[in-house]
PDB file of C-alpha atoms and ligand atoms in Angstrom:
ATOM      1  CA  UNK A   1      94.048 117.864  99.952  1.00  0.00           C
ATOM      2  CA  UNK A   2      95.524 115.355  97.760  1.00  0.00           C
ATOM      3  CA  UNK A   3      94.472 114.583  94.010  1.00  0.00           C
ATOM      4  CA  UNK A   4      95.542 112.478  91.510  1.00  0.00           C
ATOM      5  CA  UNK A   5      94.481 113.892  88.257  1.00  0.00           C
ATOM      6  CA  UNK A   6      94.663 111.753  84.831  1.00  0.00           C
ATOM      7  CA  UNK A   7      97.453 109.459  86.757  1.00  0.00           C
ATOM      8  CA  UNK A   8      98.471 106.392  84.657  1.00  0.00           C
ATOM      9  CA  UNK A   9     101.029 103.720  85.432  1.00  0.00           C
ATOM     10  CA  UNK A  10     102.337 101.063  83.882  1.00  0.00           C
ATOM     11  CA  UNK A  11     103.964  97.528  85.130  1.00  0.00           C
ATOM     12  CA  UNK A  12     106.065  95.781  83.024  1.00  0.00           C
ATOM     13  CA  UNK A  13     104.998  97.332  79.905  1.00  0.00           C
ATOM     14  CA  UNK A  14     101.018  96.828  80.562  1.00  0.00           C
ATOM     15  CA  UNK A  15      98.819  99.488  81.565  1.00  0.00           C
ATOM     16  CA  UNK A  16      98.001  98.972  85.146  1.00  0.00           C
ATOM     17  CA  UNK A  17      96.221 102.189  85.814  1.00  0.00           C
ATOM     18  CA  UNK A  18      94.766 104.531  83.309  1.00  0.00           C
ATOM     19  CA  UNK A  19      93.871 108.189  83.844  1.00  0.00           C
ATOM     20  CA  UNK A  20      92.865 108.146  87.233  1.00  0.00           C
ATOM     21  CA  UNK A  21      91.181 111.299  88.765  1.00  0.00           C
ATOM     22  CA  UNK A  22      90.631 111.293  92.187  1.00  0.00           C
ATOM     23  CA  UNK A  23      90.629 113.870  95.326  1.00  0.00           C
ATOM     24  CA  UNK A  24      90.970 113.022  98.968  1.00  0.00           C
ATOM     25  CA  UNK A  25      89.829 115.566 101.138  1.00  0.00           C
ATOM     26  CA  UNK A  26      90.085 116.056 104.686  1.00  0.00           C
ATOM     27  CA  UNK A  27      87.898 114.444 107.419  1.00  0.00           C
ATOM     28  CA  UNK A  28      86.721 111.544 104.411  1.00  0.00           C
ATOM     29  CA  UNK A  29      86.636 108.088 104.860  1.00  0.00           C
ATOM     30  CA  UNK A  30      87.128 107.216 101.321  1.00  0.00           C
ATOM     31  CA  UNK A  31      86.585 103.430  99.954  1.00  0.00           C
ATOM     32  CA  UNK A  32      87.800 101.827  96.755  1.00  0.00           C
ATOM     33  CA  UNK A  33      86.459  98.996  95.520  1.00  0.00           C
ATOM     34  CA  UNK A  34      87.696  96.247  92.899  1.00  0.00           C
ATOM     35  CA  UNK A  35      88.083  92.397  91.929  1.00  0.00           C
ATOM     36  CA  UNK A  36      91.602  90.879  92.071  1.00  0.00           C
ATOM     37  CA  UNK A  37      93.926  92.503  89.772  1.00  0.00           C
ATOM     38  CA  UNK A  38      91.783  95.504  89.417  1.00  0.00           C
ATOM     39  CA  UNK A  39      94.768  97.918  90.853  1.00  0.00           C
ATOM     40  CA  UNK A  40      93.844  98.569  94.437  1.00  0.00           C
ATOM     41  CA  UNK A  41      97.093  97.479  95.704  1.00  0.00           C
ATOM     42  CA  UNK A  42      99.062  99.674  92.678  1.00  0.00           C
ATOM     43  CA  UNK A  43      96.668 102.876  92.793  1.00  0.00           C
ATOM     44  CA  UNK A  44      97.918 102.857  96.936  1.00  0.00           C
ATOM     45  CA  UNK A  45     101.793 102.447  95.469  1.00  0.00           C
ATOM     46  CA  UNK A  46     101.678 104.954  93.290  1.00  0.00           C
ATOM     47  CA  UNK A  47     100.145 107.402  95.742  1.00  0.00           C
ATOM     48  CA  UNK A  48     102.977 106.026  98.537  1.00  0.00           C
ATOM     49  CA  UNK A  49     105.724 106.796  95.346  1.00  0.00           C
ATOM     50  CA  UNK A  50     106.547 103.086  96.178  1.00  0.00           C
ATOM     51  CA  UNK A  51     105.772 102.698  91.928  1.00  0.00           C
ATOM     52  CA  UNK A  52     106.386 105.400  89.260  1.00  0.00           C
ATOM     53  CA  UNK A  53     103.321 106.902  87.542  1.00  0.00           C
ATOM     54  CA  UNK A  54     103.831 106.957  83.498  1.00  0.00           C
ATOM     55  CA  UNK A  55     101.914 110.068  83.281  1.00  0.00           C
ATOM     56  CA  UNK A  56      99.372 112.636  85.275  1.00  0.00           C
ATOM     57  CA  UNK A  57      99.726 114.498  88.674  1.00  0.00           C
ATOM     58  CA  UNK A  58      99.980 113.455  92.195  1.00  0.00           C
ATOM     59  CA  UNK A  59      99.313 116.849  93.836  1.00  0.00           C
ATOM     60  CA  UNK A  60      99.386 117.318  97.593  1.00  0.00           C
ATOM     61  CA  UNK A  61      97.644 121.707  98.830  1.00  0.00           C
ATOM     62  CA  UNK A  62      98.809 122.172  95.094  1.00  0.00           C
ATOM     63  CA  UNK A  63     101.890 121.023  95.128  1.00  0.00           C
ATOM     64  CA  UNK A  64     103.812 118.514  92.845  1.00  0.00           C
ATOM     65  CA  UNK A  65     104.827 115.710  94.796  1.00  0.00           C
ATOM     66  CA  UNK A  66     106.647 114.397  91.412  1.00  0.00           C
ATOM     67  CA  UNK A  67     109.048 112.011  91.944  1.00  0.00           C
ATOM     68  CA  UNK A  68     109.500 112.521  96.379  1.00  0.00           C
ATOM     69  CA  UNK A  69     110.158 108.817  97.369  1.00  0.00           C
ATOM     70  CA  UNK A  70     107.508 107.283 100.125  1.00  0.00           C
ATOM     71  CA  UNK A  71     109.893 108.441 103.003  1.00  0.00           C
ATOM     72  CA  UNK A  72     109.332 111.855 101.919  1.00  0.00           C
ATOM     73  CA  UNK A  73     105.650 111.213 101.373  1.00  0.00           C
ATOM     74  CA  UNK A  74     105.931 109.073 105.090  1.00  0.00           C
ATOM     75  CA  UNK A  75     107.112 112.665 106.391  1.00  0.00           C
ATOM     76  CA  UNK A  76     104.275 114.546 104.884  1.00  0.00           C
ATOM     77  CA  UNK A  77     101.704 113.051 107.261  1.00  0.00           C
ATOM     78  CA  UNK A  78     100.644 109.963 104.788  1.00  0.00           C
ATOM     79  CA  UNK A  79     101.071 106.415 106.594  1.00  0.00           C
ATOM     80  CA  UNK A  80     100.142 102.867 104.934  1.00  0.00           C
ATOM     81  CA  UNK A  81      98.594  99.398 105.631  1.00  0.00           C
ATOM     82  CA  UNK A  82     100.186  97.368 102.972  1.00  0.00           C
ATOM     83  CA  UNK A  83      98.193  94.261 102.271  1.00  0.00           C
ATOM     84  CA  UNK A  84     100.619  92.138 103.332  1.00  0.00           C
ATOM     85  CA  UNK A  85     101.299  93.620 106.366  1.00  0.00           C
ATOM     86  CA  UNK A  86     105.384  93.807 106.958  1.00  0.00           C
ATOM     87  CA  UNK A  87     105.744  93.598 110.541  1.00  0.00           C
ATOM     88  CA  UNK A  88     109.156  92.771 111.728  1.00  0.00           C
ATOM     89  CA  UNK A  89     109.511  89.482 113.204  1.00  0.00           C
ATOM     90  CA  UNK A  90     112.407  90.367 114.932  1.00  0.00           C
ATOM     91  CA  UNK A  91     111.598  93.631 116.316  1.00  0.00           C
ATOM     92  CA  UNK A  92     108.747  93.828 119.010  1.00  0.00           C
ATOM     93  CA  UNK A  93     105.199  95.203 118.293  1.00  0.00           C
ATOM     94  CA  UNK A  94     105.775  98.210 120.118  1.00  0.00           C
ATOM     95  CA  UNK A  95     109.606  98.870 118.193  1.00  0.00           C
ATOM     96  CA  UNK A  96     107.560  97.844 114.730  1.00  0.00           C
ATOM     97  CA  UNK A  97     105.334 100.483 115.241  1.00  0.00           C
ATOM     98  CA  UNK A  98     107.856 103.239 116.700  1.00  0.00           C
ATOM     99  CA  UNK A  99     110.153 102.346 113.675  1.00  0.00           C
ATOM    100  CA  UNK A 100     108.430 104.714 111.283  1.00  0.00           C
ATOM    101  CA  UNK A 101     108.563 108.248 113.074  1.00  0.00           C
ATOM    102  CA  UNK A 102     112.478 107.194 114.121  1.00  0.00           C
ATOM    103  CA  UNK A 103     113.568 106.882 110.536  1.00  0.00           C
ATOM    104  CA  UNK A 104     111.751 109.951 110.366  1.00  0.00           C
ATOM    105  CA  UNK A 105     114.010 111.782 113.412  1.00  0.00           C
ATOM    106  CA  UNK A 106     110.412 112.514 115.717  1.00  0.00           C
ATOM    107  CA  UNK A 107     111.601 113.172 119.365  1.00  0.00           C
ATOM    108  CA  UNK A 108     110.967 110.117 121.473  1.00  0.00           C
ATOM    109  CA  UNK A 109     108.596 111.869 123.652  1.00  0.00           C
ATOM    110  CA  UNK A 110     106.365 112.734 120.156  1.00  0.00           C
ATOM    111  CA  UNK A 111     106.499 109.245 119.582  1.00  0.00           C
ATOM    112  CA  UNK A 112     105.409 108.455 122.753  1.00  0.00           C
ATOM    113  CA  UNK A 113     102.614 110.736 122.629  1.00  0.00           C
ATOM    114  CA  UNK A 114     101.445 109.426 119.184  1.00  0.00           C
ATOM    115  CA  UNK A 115     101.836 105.973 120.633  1.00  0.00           C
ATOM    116  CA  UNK A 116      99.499 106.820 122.974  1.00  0.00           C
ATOM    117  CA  UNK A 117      96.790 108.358 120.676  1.00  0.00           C
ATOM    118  CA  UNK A 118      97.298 105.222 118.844  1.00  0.00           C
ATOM    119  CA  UNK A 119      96.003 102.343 122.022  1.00  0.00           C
ATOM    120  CA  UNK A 120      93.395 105.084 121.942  1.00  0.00           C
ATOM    121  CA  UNK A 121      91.997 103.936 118.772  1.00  0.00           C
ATOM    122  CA  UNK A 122      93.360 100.538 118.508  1.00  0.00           C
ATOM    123  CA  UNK A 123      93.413  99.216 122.050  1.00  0.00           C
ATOM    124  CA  UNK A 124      94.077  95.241 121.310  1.00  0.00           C
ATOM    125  CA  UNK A 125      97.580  96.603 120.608  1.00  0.00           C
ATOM    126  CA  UNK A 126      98.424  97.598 124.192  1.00  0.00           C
ATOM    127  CA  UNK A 127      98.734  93.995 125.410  1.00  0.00           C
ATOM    128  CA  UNK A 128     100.916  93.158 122.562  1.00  0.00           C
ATOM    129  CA  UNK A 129     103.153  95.752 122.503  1.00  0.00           C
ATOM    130  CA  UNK A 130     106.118  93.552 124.202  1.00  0.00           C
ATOM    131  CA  UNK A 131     105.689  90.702 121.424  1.00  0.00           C
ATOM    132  CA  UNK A 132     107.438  89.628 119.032  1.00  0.00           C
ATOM    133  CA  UNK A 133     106.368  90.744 115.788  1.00  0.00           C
ATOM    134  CA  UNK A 134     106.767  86.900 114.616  1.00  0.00           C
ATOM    135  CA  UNK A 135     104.600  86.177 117.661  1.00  0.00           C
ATOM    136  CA  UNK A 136     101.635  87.797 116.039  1.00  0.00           C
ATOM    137  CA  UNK A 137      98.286  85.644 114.347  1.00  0.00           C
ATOM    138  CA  UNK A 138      97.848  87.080 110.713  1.00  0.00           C
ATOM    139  CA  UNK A 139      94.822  89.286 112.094  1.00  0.00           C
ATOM    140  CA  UNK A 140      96.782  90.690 114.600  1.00  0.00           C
ATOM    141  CA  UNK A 141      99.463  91.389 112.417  1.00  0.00           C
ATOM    142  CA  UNK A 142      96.844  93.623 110.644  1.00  0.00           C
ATOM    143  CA  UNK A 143      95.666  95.270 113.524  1.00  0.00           C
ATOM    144  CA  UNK A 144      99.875  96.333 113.972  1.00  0.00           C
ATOM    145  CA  UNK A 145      99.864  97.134 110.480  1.00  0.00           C
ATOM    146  CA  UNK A 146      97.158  99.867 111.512  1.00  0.00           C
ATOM    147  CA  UNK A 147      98.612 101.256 114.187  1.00  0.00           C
ATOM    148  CA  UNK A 148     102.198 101.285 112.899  1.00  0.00           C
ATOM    149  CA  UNK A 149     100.073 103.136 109.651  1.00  0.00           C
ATOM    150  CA  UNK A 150      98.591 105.918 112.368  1.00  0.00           C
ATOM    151  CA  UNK A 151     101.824 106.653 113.697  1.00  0.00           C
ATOM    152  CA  UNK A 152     102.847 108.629 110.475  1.00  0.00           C
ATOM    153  CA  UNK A 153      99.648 109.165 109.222  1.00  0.00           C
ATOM    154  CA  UNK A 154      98.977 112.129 110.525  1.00  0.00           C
ATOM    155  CA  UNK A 155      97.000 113.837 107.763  1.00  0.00           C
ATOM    156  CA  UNK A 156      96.108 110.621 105.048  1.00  0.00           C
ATOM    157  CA  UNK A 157      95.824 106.547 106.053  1.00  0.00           C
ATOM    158  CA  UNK A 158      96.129 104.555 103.345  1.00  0.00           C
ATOM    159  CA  UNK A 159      94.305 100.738 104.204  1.00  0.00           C
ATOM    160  CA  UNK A 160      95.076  98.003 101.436  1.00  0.00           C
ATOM    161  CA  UNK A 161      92.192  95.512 101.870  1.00  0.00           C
ATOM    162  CA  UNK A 162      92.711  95.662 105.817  1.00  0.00           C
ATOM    163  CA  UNK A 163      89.600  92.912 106.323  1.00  0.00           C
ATOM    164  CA  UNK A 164      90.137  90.502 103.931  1.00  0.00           C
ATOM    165  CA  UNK A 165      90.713  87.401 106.220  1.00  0.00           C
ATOM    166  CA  UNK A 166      89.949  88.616 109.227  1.00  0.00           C
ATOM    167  CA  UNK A 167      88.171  85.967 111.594  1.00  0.00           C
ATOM    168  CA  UNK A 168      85.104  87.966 112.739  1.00  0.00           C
ATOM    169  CA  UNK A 169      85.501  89.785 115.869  1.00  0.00           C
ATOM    170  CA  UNK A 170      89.130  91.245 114.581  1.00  0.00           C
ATOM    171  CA  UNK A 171      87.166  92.631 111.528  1.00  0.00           C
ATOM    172  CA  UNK A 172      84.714  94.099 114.255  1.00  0.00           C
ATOM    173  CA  UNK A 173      87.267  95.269 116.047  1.00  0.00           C
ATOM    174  CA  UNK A 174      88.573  96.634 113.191  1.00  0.00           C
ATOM    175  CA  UNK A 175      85.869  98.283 111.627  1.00  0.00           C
ATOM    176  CA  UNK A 176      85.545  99.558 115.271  1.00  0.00           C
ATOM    177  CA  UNK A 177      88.967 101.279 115.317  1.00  0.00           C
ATOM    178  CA  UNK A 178      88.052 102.753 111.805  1.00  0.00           C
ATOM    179  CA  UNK A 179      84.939 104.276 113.314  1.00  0.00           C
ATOM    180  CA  UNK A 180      87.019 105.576 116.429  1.00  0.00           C
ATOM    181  CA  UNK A 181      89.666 107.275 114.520  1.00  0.00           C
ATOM    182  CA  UNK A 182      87.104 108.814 112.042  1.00  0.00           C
ATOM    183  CA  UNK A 183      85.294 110.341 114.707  1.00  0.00           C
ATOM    184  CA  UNK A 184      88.158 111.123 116.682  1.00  0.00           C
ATOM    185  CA  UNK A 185      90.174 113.037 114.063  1.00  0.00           C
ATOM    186  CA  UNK A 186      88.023 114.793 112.216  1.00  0.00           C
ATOM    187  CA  UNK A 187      90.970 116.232 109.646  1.00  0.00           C
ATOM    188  CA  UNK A 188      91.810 112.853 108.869  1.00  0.00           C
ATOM    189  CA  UNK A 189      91.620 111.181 105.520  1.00  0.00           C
ATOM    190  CA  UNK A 190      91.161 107.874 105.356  1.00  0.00           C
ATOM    191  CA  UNK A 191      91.320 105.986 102.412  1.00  0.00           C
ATOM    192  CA  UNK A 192      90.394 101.795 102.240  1.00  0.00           C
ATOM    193  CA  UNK A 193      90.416  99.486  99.522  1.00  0.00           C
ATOM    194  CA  UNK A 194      88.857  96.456  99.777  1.00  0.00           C
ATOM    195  CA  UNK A 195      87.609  93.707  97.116  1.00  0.00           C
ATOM    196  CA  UNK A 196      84.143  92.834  99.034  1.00  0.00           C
ATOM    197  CA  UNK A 197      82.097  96.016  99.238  1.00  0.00           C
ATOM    198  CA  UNK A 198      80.034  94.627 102.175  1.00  0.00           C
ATOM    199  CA  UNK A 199      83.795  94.408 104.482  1.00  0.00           C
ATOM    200  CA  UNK A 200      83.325  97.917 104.703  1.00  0.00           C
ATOM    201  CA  UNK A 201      79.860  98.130 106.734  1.00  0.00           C
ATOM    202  CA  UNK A 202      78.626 101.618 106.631  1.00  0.00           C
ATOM    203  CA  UNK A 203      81.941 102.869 107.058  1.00  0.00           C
ATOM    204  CA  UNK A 204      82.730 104.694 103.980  1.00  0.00           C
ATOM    205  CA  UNK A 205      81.623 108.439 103.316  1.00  0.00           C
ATOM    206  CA  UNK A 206      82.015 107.765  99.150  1.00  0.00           C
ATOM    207  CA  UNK A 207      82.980 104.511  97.607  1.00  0.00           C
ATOM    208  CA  UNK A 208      84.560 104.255  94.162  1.00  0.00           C
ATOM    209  CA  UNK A 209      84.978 101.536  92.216  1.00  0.00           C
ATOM    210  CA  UNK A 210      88.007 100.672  90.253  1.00  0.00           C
ATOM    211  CA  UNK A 211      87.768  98.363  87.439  1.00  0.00           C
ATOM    212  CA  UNK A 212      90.464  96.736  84.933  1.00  0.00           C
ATOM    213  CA  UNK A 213      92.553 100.137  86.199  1.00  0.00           C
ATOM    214  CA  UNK A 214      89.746 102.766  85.794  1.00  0.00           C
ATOM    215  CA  UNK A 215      87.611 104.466  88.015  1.00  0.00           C
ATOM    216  CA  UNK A 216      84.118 103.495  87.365  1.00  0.00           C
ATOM    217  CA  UNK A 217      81.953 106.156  88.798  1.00  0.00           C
ATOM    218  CA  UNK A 218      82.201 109.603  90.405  1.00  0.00           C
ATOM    219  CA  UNK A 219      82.733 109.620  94.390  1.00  0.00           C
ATOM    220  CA  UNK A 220      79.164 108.963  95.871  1.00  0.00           C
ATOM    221  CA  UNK A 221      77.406 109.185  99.499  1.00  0.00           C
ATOM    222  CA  UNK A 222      76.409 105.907 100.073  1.00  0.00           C
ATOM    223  CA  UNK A 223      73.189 105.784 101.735  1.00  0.00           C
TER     224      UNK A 223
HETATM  225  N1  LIG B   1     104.875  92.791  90.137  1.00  0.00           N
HETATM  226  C1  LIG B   1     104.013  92.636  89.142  1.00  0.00           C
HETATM  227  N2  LIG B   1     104.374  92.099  87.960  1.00  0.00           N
HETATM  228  C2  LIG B   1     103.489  91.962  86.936  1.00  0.00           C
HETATM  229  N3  LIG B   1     102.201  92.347  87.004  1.00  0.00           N
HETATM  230  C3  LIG B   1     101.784  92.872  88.143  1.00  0.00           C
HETATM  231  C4  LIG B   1     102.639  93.044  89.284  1.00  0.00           C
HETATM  232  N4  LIG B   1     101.926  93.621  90.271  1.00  0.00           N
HETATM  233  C5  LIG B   1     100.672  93.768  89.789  1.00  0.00           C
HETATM  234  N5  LIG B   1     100.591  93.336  88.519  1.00  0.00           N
HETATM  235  C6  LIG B   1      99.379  93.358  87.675  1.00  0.00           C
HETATM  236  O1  LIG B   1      98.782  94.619  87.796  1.00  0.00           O
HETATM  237  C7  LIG B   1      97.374  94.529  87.878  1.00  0.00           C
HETATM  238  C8  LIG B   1      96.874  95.216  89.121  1.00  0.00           C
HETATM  239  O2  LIG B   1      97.409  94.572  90.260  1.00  0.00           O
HETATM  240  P1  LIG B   1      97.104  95.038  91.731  1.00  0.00           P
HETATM  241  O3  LIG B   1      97.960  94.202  92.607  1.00  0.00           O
HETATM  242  O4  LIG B   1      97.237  96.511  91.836  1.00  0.00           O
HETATM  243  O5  LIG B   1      95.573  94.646  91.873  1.00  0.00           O
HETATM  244  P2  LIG B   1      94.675  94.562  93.179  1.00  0.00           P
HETATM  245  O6  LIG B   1      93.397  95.244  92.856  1.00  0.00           O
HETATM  246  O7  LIG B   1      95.433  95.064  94.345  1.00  0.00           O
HETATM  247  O8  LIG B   1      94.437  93.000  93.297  1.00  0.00           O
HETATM  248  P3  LIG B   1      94.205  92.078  94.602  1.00  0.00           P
HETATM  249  O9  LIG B   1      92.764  92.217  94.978  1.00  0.00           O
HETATM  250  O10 LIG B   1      94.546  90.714  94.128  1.00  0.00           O
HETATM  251  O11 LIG B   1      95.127  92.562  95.689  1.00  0.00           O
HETATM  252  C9  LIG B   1      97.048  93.052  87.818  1.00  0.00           C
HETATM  253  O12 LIG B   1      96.665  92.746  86.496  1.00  0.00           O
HETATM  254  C10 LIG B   1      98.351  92.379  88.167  1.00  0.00           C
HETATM  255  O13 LIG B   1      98.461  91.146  87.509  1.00  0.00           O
HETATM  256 MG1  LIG B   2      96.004  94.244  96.084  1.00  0.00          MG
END
């Protein structure tokens, strides 16, 4: 499990997260909620070690994951959607999304097989594999920025507003891989932030809502 407890950070001198306490468990589909500017995209950063926490604990079974850099965290099983995607434009979709697990050293044919899992749950990406990444509409780019996120994320998947301007059927389809991989992967944490509550459907297991850099309530089942 991993658990931030009392985790503050700071950006450029101003308190951008204060004393956050929260647990991901195994097998949750976990939303956060917030306006613009509320710290969705910096709560994911600090948990990626992508942005140094001032104080608190980012713990991971117990253990201190203090200062590991986000390649380290990459090899601990926790991938991420950042909000603005980062696909190559150079590379195709299919080298964008092996990238990950060969900066990592994974054999080829583990990569292959993860590939694999991956068109499982987010089958729009087979046809685009042998694009360019620069080839890709801004939706599709998000759906890449999924599956690229499942190939390391074995264990946590961290989503950073994955629907917000999606044209309609790609948030479907979307929500649809979400669903898929939930039910498919039953270990798997999935966390999602988004800034519309009503993006995530009935997705979410609990949904928390983060406000001016604080947690507002307690993880709750939604109904
Ligand atoms: N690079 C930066 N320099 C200065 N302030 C920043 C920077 N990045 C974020 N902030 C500030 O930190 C706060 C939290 O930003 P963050 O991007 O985490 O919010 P967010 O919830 O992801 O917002 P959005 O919904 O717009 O993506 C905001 O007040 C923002 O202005
Ligand atoms: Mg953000």
């Amino acid at each position: 499990m991993l658990k931030l407890q009392r985790v503050s950070a700071s950006i450029a001198g101003i308190t951008v997260l204060r004393d956050i306490d929260v647990s991901l468990p195994p097998g949750q589909l976990l939303a956060v909620v917030g306006r613009n500017g509320a710290g969705k995209t910096t709560l994911l950063r600090a948990i990626m070690g992508l942005l140094p926490i001032s104080s608190g604990r980012i713990t991971l079974d117990g253990i201190d994951l203090g200062g590991a850099p986000g390649h380290r965290r990459t090899a601990l099983g926790i991938g991420y959607a950042p909000e603005d995607r980062v696909i190559y434009p150079t590379f195709t979709v299919e080298e964008n999304l092996r990238l990950p697990c060969e900066v990592l050293g994974l054999p080829s044919q583990e990569i292959s097989q993860r590939l694999d899992r991956v068109l499982d749950v987010v089958p729009q990406l087979a046809p685009m594999l042998a694009r360019s990444g620069a080839a890709l509409s801004g939706g599709q780019g998000k759906m890449a920025a999924l599956g690229r996120a499942l190939m390391v994320g074995t264990r946590f998947v961290l989503l950073d507003e994955p629907f917000q301007g999606l044209a309609p059927v790609l948030a479907n389809q979307y929500a649809e891989s979400l669903r898929r991989l939930h039910q498919s992967d039953p270990a798997l944490c999935i966390m999602v932030t988004e800034s519309n509550r009503s993006l995530m459907r009935d997705l979410p297991d609990a949904t928390l809502t983060l406000e001016r850099g604080e947690l507002q309530s307690e993880a709750h089942e939604t109904p």
